[in-house]
Amino acid sequence: MTDRPQSEIIREHPIGTGLDAFRASFESVCKDRGISCPTPDALSQLGPQGVKGEGDRPTLPRCPSNHCLDLRGLAFSLLDTLQTLPITRLLRSNTGSGTLRIDLLRRLPALDSDDVNNFHSDQFEPLFNAVLTNKPDDEIWRQVYCALTEATPPPRPTASYFRQTPRSINTSSFANSSEYRKHVDMVLKDELGAMYVDLPDFHDIFFGRVAGLKTASEAVFNKCTEGSEPLFRNGWCGWPTDANQNRVLDWFAELSEKLAMFAEEYNPNQTPTPRRRLLVQPNKRILGSIAERKLDVGFVDDSKAGKDTQWRWSHVLVPGELKSNPSADIASNAWLDLGKYAREVFAAQDTQDSRRFVLGFTICGSFMRIWEFDRLGAIASKQFDINREGLQFVSTVLAFLWMSEEELGFDPSIIKEDDKRFVQIKRNDSTERLIIDKVMLRARCISGRATTCWKAHPEGDPQTPLVIKDSWQYPERDEEGELLRDATDKGVVNVARYYHHETVQVRGADDDIRSNVRGGMDVSTAKNYRPERSTPPTRTVTASASRKGRSTSMAGKKRSSSQTDAALPSSKRSCTTQASSDALPNRVRRRVIVRDYGRPIYKASSRAALLAALKGCIDGHESLWRKAGLLHRDISINNLMINEDDNNPSWPSFLIDLDLAVRKEREGASGAKGMTGTRAFMAIGVLLGEQHSFMHDLESFFWVLFWICVHYNGPNDSDSMVVDEFEQWNYTSPVTLAKLKKATVDDEGDFIESAEENFTPYYRPLIPWVNKLRREVFPNGGRWKKEDEGLYDRMRGILEKAREDPKVLRRDSSTN
């Protein structure tokens, strides 16, 4: 948010075509109702008969009847569209605290409520008129504020924006996605956030540890300026004046070879320098990505690189992006394109070498910029002209050729010895070596927790399976290792059991982003730094009375006051304070090791095994809730595990990943921004911003089963499917996704018809049983009104009966 005048913000951020889609929706509704549109009385015809107002103009009444449903839906659509406009993050809230976007998000659940009495159409008539008649932007925004000011409080208020850990979605949350460029770009842009550029200390921090670089660069550059036909004289010889991509790539490849050759005699080490070459094949696909991806240029670790060689993302050390136009050096162009390449590098390099960060570069025209991508986002050096600052260009190229693996961002905590990879931990006052068997999971993202899991075993004991999990956490979060240890000590069943946890150390210090990865670089010195872009993590301090000793029984319990009261008395309101005086976020790498190993639940060997595993995971969720007082909050297909190996001592089925878990008695937010998850499995209420309940997690179990039935076709079908109808669940806004999910389950006939159309042949025998679950999770097709612990037993009962169904037990032809 900014302190600039509202009028100035509106003038600098025009709506443009941002509301055209809504206008088209309005015309479509009018057409369905047989109403001419646009006409002055179209609005009144959508409601019941208008009444006369001033000047005999029809005025929309406050109407609870079904005739107002069209207008209510249009009001929802309009506010949902408005909250996506970037300007709403800059305009001030009606309340004087926060932004207009927060006001819009708070209002949406009321418009999506089942109670028509919560919508009064006359509150929105001036706003509708302003939008549909293309009034000036300042008038439209004035009417937005008026509509929100008059709006009545929602009947199912969400948890306070500051009391609930805010949600953000990153590219690791995609499920069964084709990862089309337009979809990835949209989410990745939000994931990266502010990409800070022109940091003055960038080169010193990332290139300063390269042994002998300064001396070698000066000597090599001097050599380039010598002779009757020097390589550099008022610019580089052979540089294409039009910066044509292909000619620049040819020039770059040839020059980098010469620079590498010149530099060999200045190598300060007696061992040969790494043989790296420039990869130049902009029109050829790089293997290893889900969607087709090409790379303009980059450094690889094989001296045989050439234009006709086929490469994988696992080979790319330093990705690059070329643009012929210098004006492409902006966030929406070259920066975002390079970010897509960095994401692929992060995702691909998970087996032999794991990346903590990725370096890259952009060249726009003759202007070069060096980039670093990590789990907080991206930062970059100052832009420099390679034809004016030849020494800096030589230093950059030699740095990429000479840097050690650790300096390039590879993880030194994973030790390589002969053909083994292992980590060392100190446990029970002794050092243990854990041998890594294989990678299980690598989150496909840049910024975020970026979880990586490996299957491992103690050295000398291959029969004891362990899972090592690394993730980058906000320091303010409760440590997952502590939560797991507590759950294990309290005898929780069917949840991965604790073995060890620690904060990873690199160069003798905690491996965090700001101090370790970025070397203490101050991003507030960036040219484009804005304080509001780096909102600090917050801790919520509640002034209400202690809840200690309160009954934990939830059966028949209504929603807590944080969900059902529009506001608390001033003496009981939560106040939000900064966790530190430092306004910048940070992430630290934590390592958790558990004693249970399995496969994701969708890999079950049969339908009956899947149902049994799902029941077991629900048992685990209830045990975690009742015995340890922990709410999981991240139920998804990759967090529900099955073990069908008789020689594996792990639970037959169990939950993993307590990253987002919170304690039952806790009222405030987690102290960290950026709650993430796999949105396809989020409960409708969570998508609408409600305080998370165990009921929401039970709904997520339903969505997991539904998703598996749609996207997998049995144990012998190794590849999941991408289903167009559900592809958008990965990318659409949370409020829109909530509407899509409600439409999926609100009518039994429609649900069964959709299931018959979309369930794979293997899982069609489960349709009646999934529908029975739907009836329990969504009573009368709607969302739950009060918490009910009896839902645990009812869901388990349905799963048990489903396992006994002869149609479910019958061997399906697709498994033969």
XYZ file of N, CA, C and O in Angstrom, residues 14-170:
628
model
N -4.904 2.549 -14.833
C -6.240 2.492 -15.451
C -6.791 1.073 -15.482
O -6.043 0.097 -15.613
N -8.112 0.972 -15.388
C -8.773 -0.333 -15.453
C -8.640 -0.936 -16.840
O -8.469 -2.147 -16.995
N -8.708 -0.086 -17.863
C -8.565 -0.570 -19.232
C -9.618 -1.607 -19.578
O -10.820 -1.390 -19.419
N -9.144 -2.783 -20.009
C -10.059 -3.869 -20.394
C -10.328 -4.827 -19.234
O -10.882 -5.900 -19.435
N -9.917 -4.437 -18.027
C -9.992 -5.344 -16.889
C -11.391 -5.799 -16.520
O -11.549 -6.828 -15.864
N -12.418 -5.039 -16.924
C -13.791 -5.416 -16.585
C -14.588 -5.890 -17.797
O -15.803 -6.097 -17.698
N -13.931 -6.050 -18.928
C -14.639 -6.479 -20.136
C -15.268 -7.855 -19.958
O -16.374 -8.115 -20.451
N -14.561 -8.755 -19.264
C -15.102 -10.105 -19.069
C -16.383 -10.053 -18.242
O -17.345 -10.792 -18.512
N -16.430 -9.171 -17.236
C -17.649 -9.040 -16.451
C -18.793 -8.492 -17.307
O -19.927 -8.962 -17.220
N -18.494 -7.498 -18.124
C -19.553 -6.929 -18.978
C -20.114 -8.009 -19.904
O -21.319 -8.075 -20.150
N -19.227 -8.879 -20.400
C -19.685 -9.977 -21.252
C -20.566 -10.948 -20.461
O -21.574 -11.455 -20.974
N -20.200 -11.210 -19.188
C -21.018 -12.089 -18.341
C -22.399 -11.481 -18.112
O -23.412 -12.187 -18.116
N -22.454 -10.182 -17.905
C -23.731 -9.508 -17.677
C -24.624 -9.653 -18.903
O -25.814 -9.974 -18.807
N -24.055 -9.430 -20.078
C -24.839 -9.566 -21.306
C -25.337 -10.993 -21.480
O -26.452 -11.224 -21.956
N -24.503 -11.979 -21.066
C -24.905 -13.379 -21.187
C -26.095 -13.688 -20.278
O -27.032 -14.381 -20.683
N -26.073 -13.145 -19.052
C -27.183 -13.360 -18.136
C -28.454 -12.722 -18.686
O -29.545 -13.306 -18.649
N -28.309 -11.508 -19.216
C -29.471 -10.837 -19.812
C -30.053 -11.663 -20.958
O -31.268 -11.823 -21.093
N -29.166 -12.193 -21.778
C -29.612 -12.982 -22.929
C -30.373 -14.210 -22.473
O -31.413 -14.578 -23.039
N -29.850 -14.881 -21.401
C -30.533 -16.072 -20.885
C -31.916 -15.749 -20.351
O -32.821 -16.593 -20.384
N -32.107 -14.539 -19.860
C -33.397 -14.130 -19.308
C -34.275 -13.435 -20.348
O -35.368 -12.968 -20.026
N -33.806 -13.332 -21.606
C -34.576 -12.688 -22.648
C -34.677 -11.186 -22.481
O -35.667 -10.560 -22.878
N -33.656 -10.577 -21.905
C -33.645 -9.134 -21.638
C -32.708 -8.461 -22.621
O -31.577 -8.921 -22.844
N -33.157 -7.372 -23.220
C -32.311 -6.608 -24.125
C -31.206 -5.943 -23.309
O -31.452 -5.356 -22.258
N -29.983 -6.022 -23.819
C -28.853 -5.490 -23.070
C -27.819 -4.968 -24.056
O -27.549 -5.618 -25.076
N -27.217 -3.787 -23.782
C -27.482 -2.985 -22.587
C -28.664 -2.034 -22.794
O -28.793 -1.426 -23.842
N -29.501 -1.935 -21.795
C -30.598 -0.974 -21.768
C -30.676 -0.381 -20.371
O -30.215 -0.999 -19.409
N -31.253 0.787 -20.221
C -31.308 1.429 -18.909
C -32.033 0.605 -17.859
O -31.732 0.710 -16.678
N -33.023 -0.214 -18.268
C -33.798 -0.943 -17.262
C -33.401 -2.417 -17.175
O -34.112 -3.216 -16.582
N -32.259 -2.782 -17.759
C -31.841 -4.189 -17.714
C -31.627 -4.653 -16.285
O -31.991 -5.778 -15.912
N -31.075 -3.778 -15.456
C -30.820 -4.167 -14.072
C -32.117 -4.454 -13.327
O -32.226 -5.471 -12.628
N -33.086 -3.581 -13.498
C -34.337 -3.773 -12.765
C -35.063 -5.025 -13.239
O -35.751 -5.685 -12.472
N -34.911 -5.379 -14.534
C -35.576 -6.575 -15.040
C -34.940 -7.854 -14.502
O -35.588 -8.896 -14.460
N -33.675 -7.768 -14.104
C -33.026 -8.946 -13.534
C -33.520 -9.236 -12.123
O -33.451 -10.362 -11.644
N -34.008 -8.202 -11.405
C -34.611 -8.383 -10.098
C -36.114 -8.430 -10.259
O -36.646 -8.510 -11.363
N -36.881 -8.369 -9.167
C -38.327 -8.282 -9.284
C -38.710 -6.905 -9.799
O -37.858 -6.069 -10.050
N -39.984 -6.644 -9.962
C -40.438 -5.392 -10.550
C -39.844 -4.214 -9.798
O -39.939 -4.097 -8.595
N -39.174 -3.325 -10.537
C -38.548 -2.178 -9.904
C -39.592 -1.241 -9.341
O -40.727 -1.189 -9.766
N -39.196 -0.460 -8.365
C -40.052 0.563 -7.790
C -39.513 1.913 -8.194
O -38.356 2.056 -8.544
N -40.358 2.906 -8.198
C -39.961 4.205 -8.677
C -39.092 4.913 -7.641
O -39.399 4.951 -6.458
N -38.030 5.479 -8.133
C -37.170 6.285 -7.292
C -37.229 7.718 -7.768
O -38.170 8.127 -8.439
N -36.197 8.484 -7.433
C -36.168 9.871 -7.856
C -36.164 9.958 -9.373
O -35.488 9.205 -10.049
N -36.941 10.909 -9.900
C -36.994 11.076 -11.350
C -37.616 9.902 -12.042
O -37.375 9.675 -13.225
N -38.464 9.143 -11.347
C -39.128 7.971 -11.922
C -38.151 6.935 -12.466
O -38.468 6.163 -13.362
N -36.911 6.944 -11.932
C -35.941 5.951 -12.384
C -36.143 4.667 -11.590
O -36.263 4.701 -10.369
N -36.200 3.502 -12.269
C -36.396 2.257 -11.534
C -35.282 2.046 -10.513
O -34.117 2.277 -10.795
N -35.665 1.635 -9.327
C -34.696 1.388 -8.265
C -34.825 -0.059 -7.820
O -35.934 -0.552 -7.633
N -33.720 -0.719 -7.647
C -33.745 -2.130 -7.250
C -34.042 -2.255 -5.771
O -33.394 -1.633 -4.937
N -35.044 -3.048 -5.397
C -35.420 -3.180 -3.996
C -34.495 -4.129 -3.240
O -33.756 -4.888 -3.831
N -34.591 -4.068 -1.912
C -33.911 -5.061 -1.079
C -34.771 -6.317 -1.099
O -35.830 -6.344 -0.507
N -34.282 -7.312 -1.782
C -35.157 -8.446 -2.080
C -34.518 -9.757 -1.688
O -33.436 -10.065 -2.137
N -35.174 -10.562 -0.841
C -34.636 -11.871 -0.484
C -35.091 -12.980 -1.408
O -34.782 -14.128 -1.188
N -35.862 -12.662 -2.436
C -36.437 -13.724 -3.266
C -35.421 -14.264 -4.253
O -34.360 -13.693 -4.470
N -35.803 -15.377 -4.889
C -34.905 -16.006 -5.847
C -34.682 -15.155 -7.083
O -33.764 -15.423 -7.856
N -35.520 -14.137 -7.303
C -35.321 -13.289 -8.474
C -34.008 -12.529 -8.399
O -33.513 -12.040 -9.406
N -33.457 -12.370 -7.207
C -32.219 -11.618 -7.044
C -30.971 -12.482 -7.238
O -29.862 -11.982 -7.153
N -31.164 -13.769 -7.489
C -30.001 -14.653 -7.579
C -29.069 -14.254 -8.708
O -27.851 -14.316 -8.581
N -29.630 -13.855 -9.872
C -28.781 -13.447 -10.978
C -27.920 -12.250 -10.594
O -26.727 -12.205 -10.884
N -28.563 -11.267 -9.945
C -27.814 -10.074 -9.561
C -26.771 -10.396 -8.495
O -25.670 -9.849 -8.506
N -27.122 -11.282 -7.574
C -26.148 -11.653 -6.547
C -24.938 -12.319 -7.187
O -23.783 -12.030 -6.831
N -25.177 -13.219 -8.125
C -24.070 -13.863 -8.819
C -23.222 -12.867 -9.587
O -21.995 -12.968 -9.631
N -23.903 -11.883 -10.203
C -23.167 -10.856 -10.942
C -22.356 -9.979 -9.987
O -21.230 -9.573 -10.309
N -22.925 -9.684 -8.827
C -22.184 -8.900 -7.842
C -20.940 -9.661 -7.378
O -19.848 -9.090 -7.243
N -21.109 -10.967 -7.144
C -19.963 -11.804 -6.774
C -18.905 -11.761 -7.874
O -17.714 -11.560 -7.622
N -19.347 -11.952 -9.122
C -18.415 -11.961 -10.252
C -17.683 -10.628 -10.386
O -16.482 -10.589 -10.650
N -18.420 -9.532 -10.181
C -17.801 -8.214 -10.321
C -16.744 -7.987 -9.243
O -15.622 -7.562 -9.540
N -17.087 -8.271 -7.991
C -16.113 -8.064 -6.922
C -14.928 -9.016 -7.049
O -13.782 -8.648 -6.751
N -15.200 -10.245 -7.496
C -14.114 -11.203 -7.704
C -13.173 -10.722 -8.801
O -11.952 -10.878 -8.717
N -13.747 -10.103 -9.848
C -12.915 -9.555 -10.925
C -12.125 -8.345 -10.435
O -10.932 -8.205 -10.728
N -12.779 -7.492 -9.675
C -12.109 -6.286 -9.171
C -10.916 -6.630 -8.280
O -9.859 -5.978 -8.361
N -11.045 -7.675 -7.436
C -9.956 -7.983 -6.509
C -8.715 -8.509 -7.234
O -7.626 -8.541 -6.653
N -8.858 -8.929 -8.486
C -7.690 -9.391 -9.247
C -6.920 -8.240 -9.877
O -5.799 -8.448 -10.341
N -7.504 -7.044 -9.922
C -6.818 -5.903 -10.526
C -5.693 -5.449 -9.598
O -5.916 -5.227 -8.403
N -4.480 -5.281 -10.108
C -3.339 -4.915 -9.249
C -3.561 -3.649 -8.432
O -3.042 -3.516 -7.327
N -4.359 -2.707 -8.952
C -4.559 -1.442 -8.245
C -5.200 -1.648 -6.876
O -4.999 -0.848 -5.957
N -5.973 -2.732 -6.698
C -6.638 -2.938 -5.409
C -5.645 -3.234 -4.296
O -5.996 -3.140 -3.117
N -4.418 -3.594 -4.657
C -3.372 -3.789 -3.649
C -2.752 -2.456 -3.234
O -1.948 -2.410 -2.298
N -3.074 -1.387 -3.972
C -2.513 -0.070 -3.691
C -3.522 0.870 -3.049
O -3.167 1.720 -2.243
N -4.806 0.716 -3.411
C -5.849 1.586 -2.858
C -6.123 1.217 -1.407
O -6.136 0.036 -1.044
N -6.376 2.200 -0.583
C -6.560 1.987 0.846
C -7.905 1.341 1.151
O -8.892 1.545 0.449
N -7.940 0.613 2.245
C -9.172 -0.020 2.715
C -10.148 1.021 3.233
O -9.754 2.107 3.679
N -11.422 0.683 3.173
C -12.464 1.514 3.781
C -12.221 1.723 5.268
O -12.593 2.741 5.840
N -11.602 0.726 5.898
C -11.422 0.767 7.345
C -10.235 1.611 7.765
O -10.045 1.869 8.956
N -9.395 2.005 6.779
C -8.192 2.764 7.103
C -7.005 1.881 7.411
O -5.894 2.364 7.624
N -7.211 0.555 7.426
C -6.124 -0.379 7.694
C -6.126 -1.459 6.625
O -7.122 -2.141 6.436
N -5.027 -1.607 5.927
C -4.959 -2.600 4.862
C -5.311 -2.004 3.515
O -5.245 -0.791 3.294
N -5.697 -2.861 2.591
C -5.955 -2.444 1.218
C -7.402 -2.719 0.819
O -8.119 -3.484 1.476
N -7.800 -2.119 -0.291
C -9.140 -2.347 -0.826
C -9.329 -3.811 -1.189
O -10.441 -4.352 -1.058
N -8.287 -4.472 -1.627
C -8.404 -5.884 -1.996
C -8.862 -6.717 -0.799
O -9.673 -7.645 -0.947
N -8.374 -6.396 0.391
C -8.809 -7.126 1.588
C -10.302 -6.926 1.810
O -11.039 -7.868 2.133
N -10.788 -5.691 1.622
C -12.224 -5.434 1.772
C -13.032 -6.274 0.787
O -14.076 -6.835 1.139
N -12.554 -6.361 -0.456
C -13.266 -7.129 -1.475
C -13.297 -8.608 -1.113
O -14.327 -9.280 -1.239
N -12.161 -9.143 -0.662
C -12.100 -10.558 -0.304
C -12.988 -10.872 0.899
O -13.572 -11.951 0.988
N -13.108 -9.921 1.824
C -13.972 -10.144 2.984
C -15.444 -10.149 2.596
O -16.258 -10.800 3.247
N -15.782 -9.419 1.562
C -17.188 -9.301 1.175
C -17.657 -10.507 0.357
O -18.832 -10.879 0.388
N -16.743 -11.158 -0.356
C -17.128 -12.224 -1.281
C -17.864 -13.395 -0.620
O -18.841 -13.888 -1.184
N -17.425 -13.891 0.558
C -18.150 -15.038 1.137
C -19.626 -14.757 1.388
O -20.455 -15.666 1.288
N -19.975 -13.510 1.723
C -21.385 -13.197 1.953
C -22.181 -13.317 0.667
O -23.307 -13.812 0.654
N -21.617 -12.880 -0.437
C -22.305 -12.983 -1.726
C -22.401 -14.423 -2.186
O -23.262 -14.766 -3.000
N -21.513 -15.272 -1.669
C -21.522 -16.696 -2.031
C -22.318 -17.524 -1.036
O -22.360 -18.740 -1.121
N -22.930 -16.852 -0.075
C -23.701 -17.536 0.965
C -24.988 -18.121 0.390
O -25.523 -17.646 -0.604
N -25.508 -19.157 1.055
C -26.775 -19.756 0.635
C -27.990 -18.913 1.031
O -29.107 -19.178 0.601
N -27.789 -17.910 1.875
C -28.884 -17.107 2.396
C -29.073 -15.860 1.539
O -28.243 -14.951 1.548
N -30.165 -15.804 0.771
C -30.386 -14.668 -0.124
C -30.630 -13.385 0.651
O -30.539 -12.293 0.087
N -30.989 -13.455 1.936
C -31.208 -12.248 2.721
C -29.923 -11.456 2.926
O -29.967 -10.306 3.369
N -28.790 -12.066 2.626
C -27.523 -11.376 2.817
C -27.144 -10.522 1.613
O -26.075 -9.935 1.605
N -28.017 -10.468 0.604
C -27.733 -9.648 -0.570
C -28.834 -8.624 -0.759
O -30.010 -8.975 -0.828
N -28.457 -7.372 -0.811
C -29.390 -6.279 -1.045
C -28.982 -5.592 -2.341
O -27.970 -4.901 -2.405
N -29.764 -5.799 -3.366
C -29.352 -5.414 -4.708
C -29.167 -3.917 -4.876
O -28.353 -3.483 -5.691
N -29.907 -3.081 -4.083
C -29.787 -1.647 -4.293
C -28.415 -1.130 -3.888
O -27.994 -0.055 -4.318
N -27.687 -1.889 -3.057
C -26.334 -1.484 -2.686
C -25.387 -1.529 -3.878
O -24.384 -0.816 -3.906
N -25.696 -2.372 -4.846
C -24.782 -2.560 -5.968
C -25.246 -1.872 -7.249
O -24.502 -1.832 -8.218
N -26.483 -1.345 -7.253
C -27.007 -0.752 -8.478
C -26.116 0.367 -9.006
O -25.781 0.377 -10.205
N -25.687 1.350 -8.179
C -24.824 2.412 -8.719
C -23.509 1.877 -9.281
O -23.019 2.374 -10.290
N -22.967 0.853 -8.627
C -21.718 0.269 -9.113
C -21.938 -0.436 -10.447
O -21.151 -0.280 -11.393
N -23.022 -1.241 -10.537
C -23.340 -1.881 -11.812
C -23.465 -0.841 -12.925
O -22.906 -0.997 -14.015
N -24.220 0.210 -12.650
C -24.445 1.233 -13.668
C -23.133 1.880 -14.106
O -22.907 2.123 -15.295
N -22.262 2.158 -13.152
C -20.987 2.796 -13.474
C -20.124 1.900 -14.359
O -19.488 2.367 -15.314
N -20.119 0.611 -14.059
C -19.292 -0.324 -14.833
C -19.891 -0.565 -16.218
O -19.184 -0.530 -17.229
N -21.208 -0.785 -16.267
C -21.849 -1.154 -17.532
C -21.934 0.018 -18.510
O -22.016 -0.192 -19.722
N -21.914 1.244 -17.988
C -21.959 2.423 -18.877
C -20.572 3.022 -19.076
O -20.453 4.141 -19.574
N -19.541 2.293 -18.661
C -18.152 2.709 -18.896
C -17.857 4.101 -18.342
O -17.271 4.953 -19.010
N -18.287 4.319 -17.091
C -17.973 5.572 -16.431
C -16.453 5.695 -16.237
O -15.734 4.692 -16.283
N -15.957 6.909 -16.003
C -14.521 7.077 -15.732
C -14.079 6.241 -14.531
O -14.880 5.941 -13.638
N -12.797 5.906 -14.509
C -12.283 5.037 -13.454
C -12.534 5.594 -12.062
O -12.873 4.842 -11.135
N -12.361 6.921 -11.875
C -12.534 7.455 -10.528
C -13.973 7.270 -10.034
O -14.214 7.034 -8.839
N -14.964 7.335 -10.952
C -16.345 7.125 -10.571
C -16.602 5.652 -10.236
O -17.315 5.332 -9.277
N -16.008 4.745 -11.012
C -16.168 3.314 -10.722
C -15.605 2.990 -9.342
O -16.255 2.318 -8.533
N -14.410 3.478 -9.045
C -13.821 3.172 -7.743
C -14.599 3.836 -6.607
O -14.697 3.282 -5.512
N -15.163 5.013 -6.858
C -15.993 5.651 -5.830
C -17.196 4.777 -5.504
O -17.558 4.585 -4.334
N -17.808 4.194 -6.544
C -18.964 3.336 -6.329
C -18.575 2.010 -5.677
O -19.369 1.408 -4.940
N -17.354 1.535 -5.936
C -16.877 0.331 -5.245
C -16.835 0.586 -3.747
O -17.324 -0.224 -2.931
N -16.247 1.703 -3.364
C -16.170 2.039 -1.943
C -17.567 2.181 -1.334
O -17.814 1.721 -0.213
N -18.487 2.808 -2.078
C -19.846 2.977 -1.561
C -20.523 1.625 -1.340
O -21.170 1.392 -0.314
N -20.373 0.718 -2.313
C -21.010 -0.599 -2.201
C -20.468 -1.375 -1.004
O -21.210 -2.042 -0.278
N -19.169 -1.277 -0.772
C -18.575 -2.005 0.344
C -18.942 -1.375 1.680
O -19.089 -2.076 2.681
N -19.089 -0.061 1.704
C -19.449 0.620 2.942
C -20.847 0.240 3.388
O -21.129 0.020 4.563
N -21.788 0.111 2.419
C -23.168 -0.201 2.740
C -23.414 -1.680 2.975
O -24.448 -2.067 3.508
N -22.457 -2.509 2.557
C -22.681 -3.957 2.629
C -22.829 -4.432 4.065
O -22.133 -3.973 4.962
N -23.756 -5.343 4.273
C -23.952 -5.910 5.608
C -22.892 -6.959 5.869
O -22.366 -7.575 4.944
N -22.552 -7.198 7.126
C -21.528 -8.195 7.435
C -21.953 -9.577 6.962
O -23.135 -9.915 6.994
N -21.011 -10.405 6.516
C -21.337 -11.744 6.034
C -21.825 -12.633 7.167
O -21.437 -12.458 8.317
N -22.692 -13.605 6.844
C -23.238 -14.467 7.886
C -22.236 -15.483 8.410
O -22.376 -15.970 9.504
N -21.225 -15.836 7.563
C -20.208 -16.783 7.996
C -18.869 -16.080 7.902
O -18.071 -16.369 7.010
N -18.593 -15.131 8.788
C -17.371 -14.346 8.637
C -16.142 -15.233 8.642
O -16.090 -16.228 9.355
N -15.207 -14.831 7.872
C -13.938 -15.537 7.842
C -13.127 -15.144 9.055
O -13.399 -14.159 9.721
N -12.107 -15.941 9.326
C -11.174 -15.553 10.375
C -10.525 -14.247 9.973
O -10.360 -13.957 8.798
N -10.172 -13.454 10.978
C -9.527 -12.180 10.689
C -8.368 -12.382 9.747
O -7.612 -13.344 9.849
N -8.195 -11.457 8.838
C -7.112 -11.561 7.860
C -5.771 -11.727 8.561
O -4.879 -12.411 8.071
N -5.640 -11.081 9.720
C -4.358 -11.144 10.399
C -4.267 -12.330 11.346
O -3.194 -12.685 11.795
N -5.407 -12.956 11.686
C -5.381 -14.098 12.588
C -5.135 -15.397 11.843
O -4.670 -16.361 12.431
N -5.477 -15.411 10.574
C -5.295 -16.623 9.776
C -4.001 -16.476 8.990
O -3.737 -15.449 8.430
N -3.158 -17.522 8.995
C -1.952 -17.454 8.199
C -2.331 -17.177 6.752
O -3.077 -17.933 6.152
N -1.846 -16.101 6.141
C -2.228 -15.793 4.771
C -1.813 -16.903 3.829
O -0.820 -17.581 4.053
N -2.587 -17.054 2.775
C -2.305 -18.104 1.810
C -1.630 -17.526 0.578
O -1.965 -16.445 0.117
N -0.694 -18.246 0.039
C -0.157 -17.918 -1.268
C 0.023 -19.229 -2.010
O 0.270 -20.262 -1.408
N -0.138 -19.187 -3.299
C 0.010 -20.382 -4.115
C 1.248 -20.222 -4.969
O 1.470 -19.178 -5.581
N 2.075 -21.266 -5.007
C 3.215 -21.206 -5.909
C 3.146 -22.376 -6.881
O 2.219 -23.173 -6.864
